[in-house]
mmCIF file with all atom_site columns, C-alpha atoms in Angstrom:
data_model
loop_
_atom_site.group_PDB
_atom_site.id
_atom_site.type_symbol
_atom_site.label_atom_id
_atom_site.label_alt_id
_atom_site.label_comp_id
_atom_site.label_asym_id
_atom_site.label_entity_id
_atom_site.label_seq_id
_atom_site.pdbx_PDB_ins_code
_atom_site.Cartn_x
_atom_site.Cartn_y
_atom_site.Cartn_z
_atom_site.occupancy
_atom_site.B_iso_or_equiv
_atom_site.pdbx_formal_charge
_atom_site.auth_seq_id
_atom_site.auth_comp_id
_atom_site.auth_asym_id
_atom_site.auth_atom_id
_atom_site.pdbx_PDB_model_num
ATOM 1  C CA . MET A 1 1  ? 106.014 101.195 126.220 1.00 0.00 ? 896 MET A CA 1
ATOM 2  C CA . VAL A 1 2  ? 103.284 98.833  127.374 1.00 0.00 ? 897 VAL A CA 1
ATOM 3  C CA . ARG A 1 3  ? 100.864 97.227  124.973 1.00 0.00 ? 898 ARG A CA 1
ATOM 4  C CA . ILE A 1 4  ? 97.889  95.040  125.833 1.00 0.00 ? 899 ILE A CA 1
ATOM 5  C CA . LEU A 1 5  ? 97.324  92.293  123.271 1.00 0.00 ? 900 LEU A CA 1
ATOM 6  C CA . ASN A 1 6  ? 94.733  89.569  123.897 1.00 0.00 ? 901 ASN A CA 1
ATOM 7  C CA . LYS A 1 7  ? 94.816  90.454  127.598 1.00 0.00 ? 902 LYS A CA 1
ATOM 8  C CA . ILE A 1 8  ? 98.567  89.842  127.784 1.00 0.00 ? 903 ILE A CA 1
ATOM 9  C CA . VAL A 1 9  ? 100.730 92.782  128.760 1.00 0.00 ? 904 VAL A CA 1
ATOM 10 C CA . LEU A 1 10 ? 103.884 93.025  126.683 1.00 0.00 ? 905 LEU A CA 1
ATOM 11 C CA . ASN A 1 11 ? 106.757 95.367  127.465 1.00 0.00 ? 906 ASN A CA 1
ATOM 12 C CA . PHE A 1 12 ? 108.804 96.302  124.447 1.00 0.00 ? 907 PHE A CA 1
ATOM 13 C CA . GLU A 1 13 ? 110.958 99.114  123.216 1.00 0.00 ? 908 GLU A CA 1
ATOM 14 C CA . ILE A 1 14 ? 110.566 100.292 119.646 1.00 0.00 ? 909 ILE A CA 1
ATOM 15 C CA . MET A 1 15 ? 113.863 100.954 117.921 1.00 0.00 ? 910 MET A CA 1
ATOM 16 C CA . VAL A 1 16 ? 114.415 103.252 114.964 1.00 0.00 ? 911 VAL A CA 1
ATOM 17 C CA . GLU A 1 17 ? 117.413 102.905 112.665 1.00 0.00 ? 912 GLU A CA 1
ATOM 18 C CA . VAL A 1 18 ? 118.326 105.201 109.802 1.00 0.00 ? 913 VAL A CA 1
ATOM 19 C CA . PHE A 1 19 ? 120.453 104.156 106.833 1.00 0.00 ? 914 PHE A CA 1
ATOM 20 C CA . LYS A 1 20 ? 122.136 106.036 103.999 1.00 0.00 ? 915 LYS A CA 1
ATOM 21 C CA . THR A 1 21 ? 121.481 104.413 100.605 1.00 0.00 ? 916 THR A CA 1
ATOM 22 C CA . ASN A 1 22 ? 122.016 105.048 96.925  1.00 0.00 ? 917 ASN A CA 1
ATOM 23 C CA . VAL A 1 23 ? 118.434 104.182 95.914  1.00 0.00 ? 918 VAL A CA 1
ATOM 24 C CA . GLN A 1 24 ? 117.162 106.663 93.313  1.00 0.00 ? 919 GLN A CA 1
ATOM 25 C CA . LYS A 1 25 ? 113.754 105.496 92.073  1.00 0.00 ? 920 LYS A CA 1
ATOM 26 C CA . GLU A 1 26 ? 110.413 105.193 93.828  1.00 0.00 ? 921 GLU A CA 1
ATOM 27 C CA . THR A 1 27 ? 109.815 101.838 92.125  1.00 0.00 ? 922 THR A CA 1
ATOM 28 C CA . ASP A 1 28 ? 113.055 100.541 93.646  1.00 0.00 ? 923 ASP A CA 1
ATOM 29 C CA . THR A 1 29 ? 112.002 101.691 97.114  1.00 0.00 ? 924 THR A CA 1
ATOM 30 C CA . ASN A 1 30 ? 108.725 99.790  96.769  1.00 0.00 ? 925 ASN A CA 1
ATOM 31 C CA . TYR A 1 31 ? 110.604 96.602  95.881  1.00 0.00 ? 926 TYR A CA 1
ATOM 32 C CA . ILE A 1 32 ? 113.093 96.981  98.755  1.00 0.00 ? 927 ILE A CA 1
ATOM 33 C CA . ILE A 1 33 ? 110.298 97.698  101.232 1.00 0.00 ? 928 ILE A CA 1
ATOM 34 C CA . ALA A 1 34 ? 108.424 94.597  100.031 1.00 0.00 ? 929 ALA A CA 1
ATOM 35 C CA . ILE A 1 35 ? 111.520 92.422  100.518 1.00 0.00 ? 930 ILE A CA 1
ATOM 36 C CA . ILE A 1 36 ? 112.178 93.780  104.022 1.00 0.00 ? 931 ILE A CA 1
ATOM 37 C CA . ASN A 1 37 ? 108.492 93.443  104.968 1.00 0.00 ? 932 ASN A CA 1
ATOM 38 C CA . ARG A 1 38 ? 108.435 89.849  103.724 1.00 0.00 ? 933 ARG A CA 1
ATOM 39 C CA . GLU A 1 39 ? 111.370 88.930  105.954 1.00 0.00 ? 934 GLU A CA 1
ATOM 40 C CA . PHE A 1 40 ? 110.411 91.206  108.858 1.00 0.00 ? 935 PHE A CA 1
ATOM 41 C CA . PRO A 1 41 ? 106.626 91.700  108.741 1.00 0.00 ? 936 PRO A CA 1
ATOM 42 C CA . ASN A 1 42 ? 106.486 93.683  111.979 1.00 0.00 ? 937 ASN A CA 1
ATOM 43 C CA . TYR A 1 43 ? 108.906 96.392  110.836 1.00 0.00 ? 938 TYR A CA 1
ATOM 44 C CA . LYS A 1 44 ? 107.689 99.770  109.604 1.00 0.00 ? 939 LYS A CA 1
ATOM 45 C CA . VAL A 1 45 ? 109.862 100.720 106.620 1.00 0.00 ? 940 VAL A CA 1
ATOM 46 C CA . ASN A 1 46 ? 110.039 103.864 104.506 1.00 0.00 ? 941 ASN A CA 1
ATOM 47 C CA . PHE A 1 47 ? 112.394 105.896 102.323 1.00 0.00 ? 942 PHE A CA 1
ATOM 48 C CA . ASP A 1 48 ? 113.069 109.602 101.990 1.00 0.00 ? 943 ASP A CA 1
ATOM 49 C CA . LEU A 1 49 ? 114.452 110.028 98.480  1.00 0.00 ? 944 LEU A CA 1
ATOM 50 C CA . GLU A 1 50 ? 114.330 113.805 98.767  1.00 0.00 ? 945 GLU A CA 1
ATOM 51 C CA . ASP A 1 51 ? 117.093 113.684 101.375 1.00 0.00 ? 946 ASP A CA 1
ATOM 52 C CA . CYS A 1 52 ? 120.615 113.835 99.902  1.00 0.00 ? 947 CYS A CA 1
ATOM 53 C CA . ASP A 1 53 ? 121.419 110.543 101.701 1.00 0.00 ? 948 ASP A CA 1
ATOM 54 C CA . LYS A 1 54 ? 118.408 108.708 100.198 1.00 0.00 ? 949 LYS A CA 1
ATOM 55 C CA . ILE A 1 55 ? 117.350 107.676 103.699 1.00 0.00 ? 950 ILE A CA 1
ATOM 56 C CA . LEU A 1 56 ? 115.961 104.263 104.577 1.00 0.00 ? 951 LEU A CA 1
ATOM 57 C CA . ARG A 1 57 ? 114.157 104.350 107.940 1.00 0.00 ? 952 ARG A CA 1
ATOM 58 C CA . VAL A 1 58 ? 113.215 101.157 109.767 1.00 0.00 ? 953 VAL A CA 1
ATOM 59 C CA . GLU A 1 59 ? 111.187 101.009 112.964 1.00 0.00 ? 954 GLU A CA 1
ATOM 60 C CA . GLY A 1 60 ? 110.455 97.934  115.052 1.00 0.00 ? 955 GLY A CA 1
ATOM 61 C CA . VAL A 1 61 ? 111.260 95.780  118.040 1.00 0.00 ? 956 VAL A CA 1
ATOM 62 C CA . ASP A 1 62 ? 114.651 94.016  118.111 1.00 0.00 ? 957 ASP A CA 1
ATOM 63 C CA . LEU A 1 63 ? 115.789 95.307  114.724 1.00 0.00 ? 958 LEU A CA 1
ATOM 64 C CA . GLU A 1 64 ? 118.235 93.072  112.899 1.00 0.00 ? 959 GLU A CA 1
ATOM 65 C CA . VAL A 1 65 ? 120.414 95.861  111.533 1.00 0.00 ? 960 VAL A CA 1
ATOM 66 C CA . ASP A 1 66 ? 123.051 93.655  109.895 1.00 0.00 ? 961 ASP A CA 1
ATOM 67 C CA . ASN A 1 67 ? 120.376 91.602  108.119 1.00 0.00 ? 962 ASN A CA 1
ATOM 68 C CA . ILE A 1 68 ? 118.645 94.744  106.836 1.00 0.00 ? 963 ILE A CA 1
ATOM 69 C CA . ILE A 1 69 ? 121.962 95.995  105.434 1.00 0.00 ? 964 ILE A CA 1
ATOM 70 C CA . ASP A 1 70 ? 122.676 92.579  103.884 1.00 0.00 ? 965 ASP A CA 1
ATOM 71 C CA . TYR A 1 71 ? 119.257 92.410  102.189 1.00 0.00 ? 966 TYR A CA 1
ATOM 72 C CA . VAL A 1 72 ? 119.628 95.873  100.665 1.00 0.00 ? 967 VAL A CA 1
ATOM 73 C CA . ASN A 1 73 ? 123.232 95.157  99.601  1.00 0.00 ? 968 ASN A CA 1
ATOM 74 C CA . CYS A 1 74 ? 122.195 91.842  97.991  1.00 0.00 ? 969 CYS A CA 1
ATOM 75 C CA . LEU A 1 75 ? 119.651 93.777  95.935  1.00 0.00 ? 970 LEU A CA 1
ATOM 76 C CA . GLY A 1 76 ? 122.557 95.798  94.513  1.00 0.00 ? 971 GLY A CA 1
ATOM 77 C CA . TYR A 1 77 ? 122.310 98.951  96.622  1.00 0.00 ? 972 TYR A CA 1
ATOM 78 C CA . ILE A 1 78 ? 124.561 100.631 99.141  1.00 0.00 ? 973 ILE A CA 1
ATOM 79 C CA . CYS A 1 79 ? 123.162 100.678 102.678 1.00 0.00 ? 974 CYS A CA 1
ATOM 80 C CA . VAL A 1 80 ? 125.096 102.142 105.604 1.00 0.00 ? 975 VAL A CA 1
ATOM 81 C CA . LYS A 1 81 ? 123.772 102.688 109.116 1.00 0.00 ? 976 LYS A CA 1
ATOM 82 C CA . LEU A 1 82 ? 123.928 106.333 110.166 1.00 0.00 ? 977 LEU A CA 1
ATOM 83 C CA . GLU A 1 83 ? 125.177 106.996 113.679 1.00 0.00 ? 978 GLU A CA 1
#
């Protein structure tokens, strides 16, 4: 994908990672998203609590998967990357 930003052409590939979690409440998802966005402001983050795996979806360039898992785990939740 090519993006023109301030007349500079940047080539980057957007990655998408999906994680299984045990998050149950919408208020908890908002807090987790805020923490991830604070550390990684260029990531697009959302949850699907209706899915049986309580999916966390993260989209961005050069995703730091292990750090995402660590942040969610440190908040007291299970977070496992789905293959």
